[in-house]
Coordinates of C-alpha atoms in Angstrom, one line a residue:
X25 CA 1.9 -7.6 0.2
X26 CA 2.0 -11.3 -0.2
X27 CA 0.8 -14.0 1.5
X28 CA 2.5 -17.1 3.2
X29 CA 1.6 -20.3 4.8
X30 CA 3.6 -23.4 6.5
X31 CA 2.6 -26.9 8.0
X32 CA 4.4 -29.6 9.6
X33 CA 2.2 -32.3 10.8
X34 CA 1.2 -36.0 9.6
X35 CA -1.3 -35.0 6.6
X36 CA -0.3 -34.1 3.1
X37 CA 1.1 -30.7 3.2
X38 CA 0.3 -30.1 -0.2
X39 CA -3.3 -30.1 0.3
X40 CA -2.9 -27.7 3.3
X41 CA -0.9 -25.1 1.7
X42 CA -3.1 -24.7 -1.3
X43 CA -6.2 -24.5 0.9
X44 CA -4.5 -21.9 3.0
X45 CA -3.2 -19.6 -0.2
X46 CA -6.8 -19.8 -1.1
X47 CA -7.6 -17.7 2.1
X48 CA -4.6 -15.3 1.6
X49 CA -5.2 -14.6 -1.9
X50 CA -6.7 -11.1 -1.6
X51 CA -3.0 -10.8 -0.4
X52 CA -1.6 -11.3 -3.8
X53 CA -2.4 -12.9 -6.8
X54 CA 0.0 -12.5 -9.7
X55 CA 1.7 -16.0 -9.1
X56 CA 1.7 -18.7 -6.0
X57 CA 3.9 -21.6 -5.3
X58 CA 4.8 -24.4 -2.8
X59 CA 8.0 -26.1 -1.4
X60 CA 7.4 -29.8 0.2
X61 CA 9.8 -32.0 1.8
X62 CA 8.9 -34.8 -0.6
X63 CA 10.6 -38.2 -0.5
X64 CA 13.8 -37.1 0.9
X65 CA 14.5 -34.0 -1.0
X66 CA 13.1 -30.4 -1.4
X67 CA 10.7 -30.1 -4.2
X68 CA 9.5 -26.7 -5.6
X69 CA 6.4 -26.3 -7.9
X70 CA 5.4 -22.5 -8.9
X71 CA 3.3 -21.2 -11.5
X72 CA 2.7 -17.4 -12.8
X73 CA -1.1 -16.3 -12.4
X74 CA -3.8 -17.2 -10.2
X75 CA -3.6 -20.2 -7.7
X76 CA -5.5 -22.2 -10.4
X77 CA -2.6 -22.1 -12.4
X78 CA -0.5 -23.7 -9.5
X79 CA -3.2 -26.2 -8.9
X80 CA -3.2 -27.6 -12.1
X81 CA 1.0 -28.1 -11.9
X82 CA 0.2 -30.2 -8.5
X83 CA -2.6 -32.3 -9.9
X84 CA -0.7 -33.4 -12.7
X85 CA 2.6 -34.2 -9.9
X86 CA 1.3 -34.3 -7.0
X87 CA 3.4 -33.9 -3.8
X88 CA 3.0 -36.5 -0.9
X89 CA 5.1 -34.6 2.0
X90 CA 4.0 -33.4 5.6
X91 CA 6.1 -30.4 5.8
X92 CA 6.1 -27.2 3.4
X93 CA 5.7 -23.9 2.6
X94 CA 3.5 -22.0 0.5
X95 CA 3.4 -18.3 -1.4
X96 CA 1.0 -16.4 -3.0
X97 CA 2.9 -13.1 -4.7
X98 CA 2.0 -9.7 -4.9
X99 CA 5.1 -8.6 -6.8
X100 CA 7.3 -5.9 -5.6
X101 CA 10.9 -7.0 -7.0
X102 CA 10.4 -8.4 -10.4
X103 CA 7.8 -9.0 -12.8
X104 CA 5.0 -11.7 -12.2
X105 CA 7.0 -15.0 -13.5
X106 CA 7.3 -18.6 -12.8
X107 CA 11.2 -17.7 -11.9
X108 CA 10.5 -15.0 -9.7
X109 CA 7.6 -16.8 -7.7
X110 CA 8.3 -18.0 -4.0
X111 CA 9.4 -20.0 -2.8
X112 CA 12.9 -19.3 -3.7
X113 CA 16.0 -21.7 -3.1
X114 CA 20.0 -21.5 -3.1
X115 CA 21.9 -22.9 -5.8
X116 CA 21.8 -26.7 -3.9
X117 CA 18.1 -26.3 -3.4
X118 CA 18.7 -27.2 0.1
X119 CA 17.3 -24.5 1.8
X120 CA 13.6 -22.8 0.7
X121 CA 12.1 -19.4 2.0
X122 CA 8.8 -17.9 1.5
X123 CA 8.9 -14.0 2.4
X124 CA 6.4 -11.4 2.7
X125 CA 8.0 -7.8 3.1
X126 CA 10.8 -5.8 1.1
X127 CA 14.7 -6.3 1.9
X128 CA 16.4 -3.3 1.4
X129 CA 19.8 -4.1 1.3
X130 CA 19.3 -7.2 -1.0
X131 CA 21.4 -5.9 -3.9
X132 CA 24.7 -5.2 -1.4
X133 CA 23.9 -8.8 -0.2
X134 CA 23.5 -10.3 -3.9
X135 CA 27.0 -8.7 -4.5
X136 CA 28.6 -10.1 -1.8
X137 CA 27.2 -13.6 -2.2
X138 CA 27.9 -13.7 -5.9
X139 CA 31.6 -12.7 -5.0
X140 CA 31.2 -16.1 -2.7
X141 CA 30.0 -18.1 -5.6
X142 CA 26.6 -18.1 -5.6
X143 CA 24.4 -17.9 -8.9
X144 CA 21.0 -16.0 -9.0
X145 CA 18.2 -16.6 -11.3
X146 CA 15.7 -14.6 -10.4
X147 CA 15.3 -10.8 -10.0
X148 CA 13.8 -10.8 -6.5
X149 CA 15.2 -9.8 -3.1
X150 CA 14.0 -12.8 -1.6
X151 CA 16.6 -15.0 -3.3
X152 CA 19.2 -13.3 -1.3
X153 CA 17.9 -14.4 1.9
X154 CA 17.9 -18.5 0.6
X155 CA 21.3 -18.1 -0.4
X156 CA 22.2 -16.1 2.4
X157 CA 20.8 -18.8 5.2
X158 CA 22.5 -21.6 3.0
X159 CA 26.0 -19.5 2.8
X160 CA 25.9 -19.5 6.8
X161 CA 24.2 -22.9 7.6
X162 CA 26.5 -25.4 9.4
X163 CA 24.0 -27.8 10.4
X164 CA 21.4 -26.0 12.5
X165 CA 18.8 -24.1 10.8
X166 CA 17.6 -22.3 13.3
X167 CA 21.2 -20.7 14.2
X168 CA 21.5 -20.0 10.4
X169 CA 18.2 -18.0 10.4
X170 CA 19.0 -16.1 13.2
X171 CA 22.7 -15.4 11.9
X172 CA 21.0 -14.4 8.2
X173 CA 18.4 -11.8 9.7
X174 CA 21.2 -9.9 11.5
X175 CA 22.5 -9.3 8.0
X176 CA 18.6 -8.0 6.9
X177 CA 17.7 -4.7 6.7
X178 CA 13.9 -4.1 5.8
X179 CA 10.5 -5.9 6.2
X180 CA 10.1 -9.5 6.3
X181 CA 8.2 -12.4 7.3
X182 CA 9.9 -15.5 6.7
X183 CA 9.2 -19.5 6.5
X184 CA 12.3 -21.7 6.0
X185 CA 12.5 -25.2 5.9
X186 CA 15.8 -27.2 5.0
X187 CA 16.4 -30.6 3.3
X188 CA 18.9 -31.5 5.8
X189 CA 16.1 -31.1 8.7
X190 CA 13.1 -32.2 7.9
X191 CA 11.2 -31.7 11.2
X192 CA 11.6 -28.3 11.6
X193 CA 9.9 -25.3 10.4
X194 CA 11.2 -22.1 11.1
X195 CA 9.4 -18.6 11.2
X196 CA 10.7 -14.9 11.6
X197 CA 8.8 -11.5 11.9
X198 CA 10.0 -8.1 11.4
X199 CA 7.3 -5.6 10.2
X200 CA 5.4 -7.9 8.7
X201 CA 2.6 -9.7 10.0
X202 CA 3.0 -13.6 10.9
X203 CA 0.9 -15.6 13.3
X204 CA 1.6 -19.1 14.5
X205 CA -1.4 -22.0 14.2
X206 CA -0.9 -24.9 17.3
X207 CA -2.9 -27.9 16.4
X208 CA -2.7 -31.5 17.8
X209 CA 0.4 -33.1 16.4
X210 CA 0.3 -30.5 13.7
X211 CA 1.3 -26.7 13.4
X212 CA 1.1 -23.9 11.1
X213 CA 2.6 -20.9 10.1
X214 CA 0.6 -17.9 8.2
X215 CA 0.5 -14.1 7.4
X216 CA -3.3 -13.9 8.5
X217 CA -5.5 -15.8 10.9
X218 CA -7.9 -17.1 7.8
X219 CA -4.7 -19.5 6.5
X220 CA -5.1 -22.1 9.4
X221 CA -8.6 -21.2 10.5
X222 CA -9.9 -24.3 8.9
X223 CA -7.3 -26.4 11.0
X224 CA -6.9 -24.6 14.5
X225 CA -8.2 -21.9 16.5
X226 CA -5.2 -21.5 19.0
X227 CA -2.9 -19.0 17.6
X228 CA 0.4 -17.4 19.0
X229 CA 0.6 -13.7 17.1
X230 CA 4.5 -13.0 16.8
X231 CA 5.6 -9.9 17.4
X232 CA 8.6 -7.6 15.4
X233 CA 12.1 -9.4 16.3
X234 CA 10.6 -12.7 17.2
X235 CA 10.9 -16.2 15.7
X236 CA 9.6 -19.5 16.0
X237 CA 10.5 -23.1 15.5
X238 CA 7.6 -25.3 15.0
X239 CA 8.0 -29.6 15.2
X240 CA 4.9 -31.7 14.6
X241 CA 4.7 -32.0 18.3
X242 CA 5.2 -28.5 19.4
X243 CA 6.1 -24.9 18.8
X244 CA 8.7 -22.5 20.5
X245 CA 8.9 -19.0 20.2
X246 CA 12.4 -16.9 20.6
X247 CA 13.9 -13.4 20.1
X248 CA 16.3 -13.4 17.5
X249 CA 19.0 -13.6 20.3
X250 CA 17.5 -17.1 21.1
X251 CA 15.6 -15.9 24.5
X252 CA 12.9 -18.3 24.8
X253 CA 9.6 -16.2 24.9
X254 CA 6.3 -17.4 27.0
X255 CA 3.2 -16.4 25.9
X256 CA -0.1 -17.1 26.0
X257 CA -2.4 -19.0 23.0
X258 CA -4.9 -16.6 21.5
X259 CA -8.3 -18.4 20.8
X260 CA -9.9 -17.1 17.9
X261 CA -13.9 -16.9 18.3
X262 CA -14.5 -14.9 14.6
X263 CA -16.1 -16.9 11.9
X264 CA -13.8 -17.1 8.7
X265 CA -15.7 -14.3 6.7
X266 CA -14.7 -12.0 9.5
X267 CA -11.1 -13.6 9.6
X268 CA -10.1 -12.6 6.1
X269 CA -11.1 -9.2 6.7
X270 CA -8.6 -8.8 9.9
X271 CA -11.5 -8.9 12.3
X272 CA -12.7 -5.5 10.6
X273 CA -16.2 -5.6 9.3
X274 CA -15.4 -4.5 5.9
X275 CA -12.4 -4.8 3.5
X276 CA -13.0 -0.8 3.3
X277 CA -12.6 -0.2 6.7
X278 CA -9.2 -2.5 7.1
X279 CA -7.7 -1.0 3.9
X280 CA -8.1 2.5 5.6
X281 CA -6.7 1.1 8.8
X282 CA -3.6 -0.3 6.4
X283 CA -2.7 3.1 5.6
X284 CA 0.1 3.8 8.3
X285 CA 1.9 0.4 6.4
X286 CA 1.3 1.3 3.3
X287 CA 2.8 4.9 3.6
X288 CA 5.7 3.1 5.2
X289 CA 6.2 0.7 2.8
X290 CA 5.8 3.2 -0.3
X291 CA 8.7 5.4 1.2
X292 CA 10.6 2.1 2.1
X293 CA 13.9 2.3 0.7
X294 CA 13.4 5.6 -1.2
X295 CA 14.8 7.9 1.7
X296 CA 18.3 7.4 2.9
X297 CA 18.9 6.5 6.6
X298 CA 20.0 9.9 7.4
X299 CA 16.6 11.0 6.3
X300 CA 18.0 14.0 4.5
X301 CA 17.2 12.7 0.8
X302 CA 15.1 10.9 -1.7
X303 CA 16.5 8.0 -3.7
X304 CA 14.6 6.8 -6.9
X305 CA 16.5 4.1 -8.8
X306 CA 13.7 2.9 -10.5
X307 CA 13.8 6.6 -12.1
X308 CA 16.2 6.4 -14.9
X309 CA 16.4 9.5 -16.2
X310 CA 19.9 11.2 -15.9
X311 CA 20.2 14.4 -13.7
X312 CA 20.7 16.4 -17.1
X313 CA 17.3 14.9 -18.6
X314 CA 15.6 15.8 -15.4
X315 CA 17.2 19.4 -16.3
X316 CA 15.6 19.3 -19.7
X317 CA 12.0 18.9 -18.8
X318 CA 9.7 22.5 -19.0
X319 CA 6.6 21.2 -18.3
X320 CA 4.8 18.3 -16.6
X321 CA 1.3 16.4 -17.7
X322 CA -0.1 14.4 -14.9
X323 CA -2.8 12.1 -16.7
X324 CA -5.2 9.9 -14.3
X325 CA -9.1 8.8 -14.1
X326 CA -11.1 9.0 -10.9
X327 CA -9.3 8.7 -7.4
X328 CA -5.6 8.8 -9.5
X329 CA -6.4 11.7 -11.1
X330 CA -7.4 13.5 -7.3
X331 CA -4.1 12.2 -6.1
X332 CA -2.5 13.9 -9.4
X333 CA -4.3 17.1 -8.4
X334 CA -2.4 16.9 -5.2
X335 CA 0.8 15.7 -7.2
X336 CA 0.4 19.0 -9.7
X337 CA 0.6 21.3 -6.5
X338 CA 3.7 19.5 -5.1
X339 CA 5.6 19.7 -8.2
X340 CA 4.9 23.3 -8.9
X341 CA 5.4 24.2 -5.5
X342 CA 8.9 22.4 -4.9
X343 CA 10.1 22.0 -8.6
X344 CA 8.8 25.0 -10.1
X345 CA 8.0 23.6 -12.9
X346 CA 4.4 23.9 -14.8
X347 CA 2.1 21.5 -14.3
X348 CA -0.8 20.4 -16.1
X349 CA -3.3 17.7 -14.8
X350 CA -5.9 16.0 -17.1
X351 CA -8.6 13.2 -16.7
X352 CA -7.3 10.7 -19.1
X353 CA -10.9 10.4 -20.7
X354 CA -10.0 13.8 -22.0
X355 CA -6.6 14.0 -22.5
X356 CA -5.9 12.8 -25.8
X357 CA -8.6 14.5 -27.4
X358 CA -8.0 18.1 -26.7
X359 CA -5.0 17.8 -28.7
X360 CA -2.1 18.3 -25.9
X361 CA 0.9 20.0 -26.6
X362 CA 3.5 17.9 -26.0
X363 CA 7.3 17.7 -26.9
X364 CA 10.2 16.0 -26.0
X365 CA 10.5 18.4 -23.2
X366 CA 7.7 17.2 -21.8
X367 CA 7.4 14.6 -18.6
X368 CA 4.0 12.7 -18.5
X369 CA 3.1 11.3 -15.3
X370 CA 0.3 8.8 -15.7
X371 CA -1.1 7.4 -12.4
X372 CA -3.4 4.1 -12.0
X373 CA -3.9 1.9 -9.4
X374 CA -4.3 -1.2 -11.3
X375 CA -2.0 -0.4 -14.0
X376 CA -4.8 -1.4 -16.5
X377 CA -7.0 1.5 -16.8
X378 CA -7.8 1.6 -20.3
X379 CA -8.4 5.4 -20.7
X380 CA -4.8 5.9 -19.1
X381 CA -2.9 3.3 -21.2
X382 CA -4.5 5.1 -24.3
X383 CA -3.0 8.4 -22.7
X384 CA 0.2 7.0 -22.5
X385 CA 0.8 5.6 -25.5
X386 CA -0.2 9.0 -27.3
X387 CA 2.6 10.8 -25.0
X388 CA 5.1 8.5 -25.9
X389 CA 4.1 8.7 -29.6
X390 CA 4.6 12.5 -29.5
X391 CA 8.0 12.2 -28.0
X392 CA 7.3 12.3 -24.4
X393 CA 8.9 10.5 -21.8
X394 CA 6.3 9.0 -19.2
X395 CA 6.6 8.0 -15.7
X396 CA 3.7 5.5 -14.1
X397 CA 2.6 5.6 -10.6
X398 CA 1.1 2.2 -10.2
X399 CA 0.3 -0.2 -7.3
X400 CA 1.1 -3.2 -9.8
X401 CA 4.3 -4.5 -10.9
X402 CA 3.7 -6.1 -14.0
X403 CA 0.4 -4.5 -15.4
X404 CA 0.3 -3.0 -18.9
X405 CA 0.9 0.8 -17.7
X406 CA 3.9 -0.7 -15.9
X407 CA 5.6 -2.4 -18.9
X408 CA 4.9 0.4 -21.1
X409 CA 5.6 3.3 -19.1
X410 CA 9.7 4.6 -19.7
X411 CA 10.3 4.8 -15.8
X412 CA 7.9 3.1 -13.1
X413 CA 7.4 4.5 -9.5
X414 CA 5.7 1.3 -7.5
X415 CA 3.1 1.9 -4.7
X416 CA 3.4 -0.5 -2.3
X417 CA 0.1 -0.4 -0.8
X418 CA -0.7 -3.8 -1.2
X419 CA -3.8 -5.5 -3.1
X420 CA -6.8 -3.1 -2.3
X421 CA -9.9 -5.2 -2.1
X422 CA -13.0 -2.5 -1.9
X423 CA -13.8 -1.0 -4.8
X424 CA -13.6 2.2 -3.2
X425 CA -9.8 3.2 -3.3
X426 CA -8.2 4.3 -0.1
X427 CA -4.7 3.0 0.4
X428 CA -3.8 3.0 -2.9
X429 CA -4.9 6.6 -3.4
X430 CA -2.9 7.7 -0.2
X431 CA 0.2 5.3 -1.1
X432 CA -0.1 7.5 -4.7
X433 CA 0.3 10.9 -2.7
X434 CA 3.1 9.4 -0.8
X435 CA 4.8 8.6 -4.8
X436 CA 4.2 12.3 -5.4
X437 CA 5.9 13.5 -2.5
X438 CA 8.9 11.6 -3.2
X439 CA 9.2 12.5 -6.7
X440 CA 8.6 15.7 -6.1
X441 CA 11.4 16.2 -3.6
X442 CA 13.7 13.9 -5.7
X443 CA 13.2 16.2 -8.6
X444 CA 13.4 19.3 -6.4
X445 CA 17.1 18.1 -5.1
X446 CA 18.1 17.6 -8.6
X447 CA 17.1 20.7 -9.8
X448 CA 18.4 22.3 -6.7
X449 CA 15.2 24.9 -6.6
X450 CA 14.7 24.7 -2.6
X451 CA 17.4 24.9 0.0
X452 CA 18.7 21.4 1.5
X453 CA 17.5 22.3 4.8
X454 CA 14.0 22.8 3.5
X455 CA 14.4 18.9 1.6
X456 CA 15.3 17.4 4.8
X457 CA 12.5 19.3 7.1
X458 CA 10.0 18.0 4.2
X459 CA 11.5 14.2 4.6
X460 CA 11.4 14.3 8.4
X461 CA 7.5 15.4 8.1
X462 CA 6.9 12.7 5.5
X463 CA 8.1 10.1 7.7
X464 CA 6.3 11.0 10.7
X465 CA 2.8 10.8 8.5
X466 CA 2.4 6.9 9.4
X467 CA 2.3 7.6 13.4
X468 CA 0.0 10.6 12.5
X469 CA -2.6 8.6 10.4
X470 CA -2.7 6.2 13.3
X471 CA -3.6 8.6 15.8
X472 CA -6.1 10.2 13.4
X473 CA -7.8 6.7 13.3
X474 CA -8.5 7.3 16.8
X475 CA -11.3 9.7 15.7
X476 CA -13.1 7.5 14.2
X477 CA -16.7 7.7 16.5
X478 CA -16.6 11.2 16.1
X479 CA -16.9 11.1 12.4
X480 CA -19.3 8.0 12.5
X481 CA -21.8 10.4 14.8
X482 CA -21.5 13.0 12.0
X483 CA -22.1 10.2 9.3
X484 CA -25.2 8.9 11.1
X485 CA -26.1 12.5 11.3
X486 CA -26.1 13.1 7.3
X487 CA -26.6 9.9 5.7
X488 CA -30.8 10.4 5.5
X489 CA -29.8 13.9 3.0
X490 CA -29.9 13.8 -0.5
X491 CA -27.2 16.3 -1.2
X492 CA -23.7 17.3 0.5
X493 CA -21.5 19.6 -0.5
X494 CA -17.3 19.5 0.1
X495 CA -15.6 22.8 -0.1
X496 CA -11.7 23.9 0.7
X497 CA -8.9 26.0 -1.0
X498 CA -5.9 25.2 -2.5
X499 CA -4.9 21.3 -1.5
X500 CA -8.0 21.2 0.2
X501 CA -9.9 21.9 -2.8
X502 CA -7.9 18.9 -4.0
X503 CA -8.6 16.5 -1.0
X504 CA -12.4 17.9 -1.0
X505 CA -13.1 16.5 -4.5
X506 CA -11.5 13.0 -3.8
X507 CA -13.8 13.4 -0.4
X508 CA -16.9 14.1 -2.2
X509 CA -16.2 11.0 -4.9
X510 CA -15.6 8.5 -1.7
X511 CA -19.0 9.6 -0.4
X512 CA -20.9 9.4 -3.7
X513 CA -19.5 6.4 -5.0
X514 CA -20.2 4.0 -2.0
X515 CA -23.2 6.0 -0.1
X516 CA -25.0 7.1 -3.1
X517 CA -25.8 10.3 -1.5
X518 CA -25.3 13.1 -4.2
X519 CA -22.3 15.1 -3.3
X520 CA -20.4 18.3 -5.1
X521 CA -17.0 19.7 -4.4
X522 CA -16.4 23.2 -4.8
X523 CA -13.5 25.9 -4.3
X524 CA -14.6 27.7 -1.7
X525 CA -13.8 31.4 -3.4
X526 CA -16.9 30.1 -6.1
X527 CA -19.4 29.7 -3.6
X528 CA -21.0 33.0 -4.4
X529 CA -20.7 32.5 -8.0
X530 CA -23.7 30.5 -8.4
X531 CA -23.2 27.4 -5.5
X532 CA -24.9 29.4 -2.5
X533 CA -28.1 29.2 -4.5
X534 CA -28.1 25.5 -3.3
X535 CA -27.4 26.0 0.4
X536 CA -30.1 26.0 2.6
X537 CA -31.1 25.6 6.1
X538 CA -29.8 22.0 7.3
X539 CA -27.6 21.3 4.2
X540 CA -24.6 19.3 5.0
X541 CA -21.2 21.1 4.3
X542 CA -17.5 19.5 4.9
X543 CA -15.5 22.3 4.9
X544 CA -11.4 22.0 5.1
X545 CA -9.6 24.8 6.3
X546 CA -6.1 22.9 6.9
X547 CA -4.1 25.8 4.7
X548 CA -2.8 28.1 7.1
X549 CA -2.3 31.0 4.0
X550 CA -5.6 30.3 3.0
X551 CA -7.0 30.0 6.6
X552 CA -9.0 33.7 6.8
X553 CA -10.1 33.3 3.7
X554 CA -12.0 30.0 3.7
X555 CA -13.2 31.1 7.3
X556 CA -14.9 33.8 5.6
X557 CA -16.5 31.4 2.8
X558 CA -17.5 28.9 6.0
X559 CA -19.4 31.9 7.4
X560 CA -21.1 32.1 4.3
X561 CA -22.7 29.1 4.1
X562 CA -23.4 28.8 8.2
X563 CA -25.5 32.0 7.7
X564 CA -27.4 30.5 5.1
X565 CA -28.4 27.5 7.6
X566 CA -25.7 25.0 6.4
X567 CA -24.7 22.1 9.0
X568 CA -21.0 22.3 8.6
X569 CA -18.2 19.9 9.8
X570 CA -15.0 21.7 9.5
X571 CA -11.1 19.7 9.4
X572 CA -8.7 21.8 11.2
X573 CA -5.1 21.2 12.3
X574 CA -4.4 20.3 16.0
X575 CA -4.7 23.3 18.3
X576 CA -7.5 25.2 16.2
X577 CA -9.7 27.6 17.9
X578 CA -11.2 30.0 15.2
X579 CA -12.8 26.9 13.4
X580 CA -14.8 25.4 16.1
X581 CA -16.5 28.8 16.8
X582 CA -17.9 28.8 13.1
X583 CA -19.1 25.4 12.8
X584 CA -20.8 22.5 14.3
X585 CA -18.9 19.6 14.3
X586 CA -15.0 20.0 13.9
X587 CA -11.8 16.9 13.1
X588 CA -8.4 17.7 13.9
X589 CA -5.7 16.7 12.1
X590 CA -2.1 16.4 13.4
X591 CA -0.1 19.1 12.7
X592 CA 2.3 18.9 9.7
X593 CA 3.6 21.1 6.5
X594 CA 0.6 22.5 4.6
X595 CA 2.0 20.6 1.6
X596 CA 1.2 16.9 3.2
X597 CA -1.9 17.9 5.0
X598 CA -3.8 15.8 2.2
X599 CA -2.3 12.9 3.6
X600 CA -3.8 13.3 6.7
X601 CA -7.1 15.1 6.0
X602 CA -8.3 12.5 3.5
X603 CA -8.5 9.8 6.0
X604 CA -11.7 11.5 7.8
X605 CA -13.4 12.0 4.4
X606 CA -12.8 8.4 4.0
X607 CA -14.0 7.2 7.3
X608 CA -17.5 9.4 6.5
X609 CA -18.3 7.8 3.1
X610 CA -17.5 4.3 5.0
X611 CA -19.7 5.1 8.2
X612 CA -22.7 7.0 5.6
X613 CA -22.8 4.2 3.5
X614 CA -23.1 1.8 6.6
X615 CA -25.7 4.1 7.9
X616 CA -28.1 3.6 4.5
X617 CA -27.4 -0.3 4.8
X618 CA -25.2 -0.2 1.2
X619 CA -22.7 -2.9 0.3
X620 CA -19.7 -0.9 1.2
X621 CA -17.1 -3.0 -0.5
X622 CA -18.8 -3.3 -3.5
X623 CA -20.9 -0.3 -4.6
X624 CA -23.4 -0.6 -7.4
X625 CA -22.7 0.0 -11.0
X626 CA -18.9 0.4 -10.5
X627 CA -15.9 -2.3 -10.9
X628 CA -12.5 -2.0 -9.5
X629 CA -10.2 -1.8 -12.5
X630 CA -11.6 0.1 -15.4
X631 CA -10.2 -1.6 -18.3
X632 CA -13.0 -0.2 -21.3
X633 CA -13.0 3.4 -22.4

């Protein structure tokens, strides 16, 4: 996820672009840049690092033009660097482009353009767009953009300017957000409303497959085929703080609702168009090397460790390789048995987690191959691992992880299926069925979010309790541990997760009248045993909220409240069942008057042991 801005008017574009980028820095902050039509030519200034680095360059050599585009980057293709930063230009520096999204067929387009004489300088997918538009340009930037986007496959929001037409700013949206701000003698584009809010509150919100042509005197909306679109302006009446959160009260709630997009983006081009196979070009191990794996270690901290517990189950069930899951802070100190036949998977949202980095280095020292699952391109974990599976969740602002965790689940599902294909441990039909179910998850999460009011009501009932328990078996136990962590870290309610079958080995002594229990019962093969465990706690007076698949008739008879999740393969249920637990933690924290996004004593990235 990146942030784009654009301006055309009579004011100094540089200042407006930088101001807009500051409002969008939450969408990406590893590099930034601007392109401005300045003194009769396009001038591009870019800088790796936070926006302050770009500001320093612009202060030293300011741009005076009144049309331009800007970008703040969250790296996906190519490490953070000046050259990989946006905006990108063609070889003649006549066309400049900013882009939010992923172009899935950029390699094929790049090879075609190289054959036509184009020279590329960056590792990005976006540079292909500027070259493609330039290749198609015949004096009309609007037509060239329309022709170019017909060649693109993937997600994109684009801002485009051309040196030969300094009176136009072209914007396009397909599966990535883009808004148009309409002012008096000036107009704007942005990835989000905060980018333009200081200048106008009149907005067009582009839909997928739509484009806009901005001049100083007006805005025209078109379909990609060139048909004119008539649409009423949307007048923003939020304050700026609310707008930065997309209208949500907190970043955490916004990020919970961003999960369907994070699922889609993480799957991205890793699934073939026919939906039958997983492709993981970022894993450089050959088929023969993958066949030498005899055991897998998954190492992570906190929420990432809980994703690893699901990953362990996925790899063992599908690929039939034994897997150990360890918290990174303990891994080195138990003298793990590692060999060249060991594959170590380290998981870190930030890619800077100190304990996870130390585990990675120890594994490599002992000869293991290391795959990293991380959300940050160019992070320490990404640089040092042998292979990197990037989760494309986008920046996560709230301390309590939501979309980063579920994107890690998607990464494990993809890698588990990829390994299974290579080792041929499951029938192709089973793999295809799993991929079909995987692709259905984003829409199912959207449906699940519609039950937020039911979860909120339960959260308000339990908000004043001092203790709470989560129970589940198998994969439900893995999700219970994540649900418990979410609740305790932002609501400060003491919470514990237990394997349901362990209740009678001590934990039942803590169950008394009115104690809240969250019971997950989504695993069909374990349902009857879980139901028996639920009856053990209800018999002792527990107040129980159950989570079960749609259509369940039995669980509702034994619990006080029920949340149902859409039906999917048992292996994939964690990607759904965790969502109501995230909402539960959010609403319980809200009911207790806590700072949801910044819980006490905690930091987003743990860079010390």
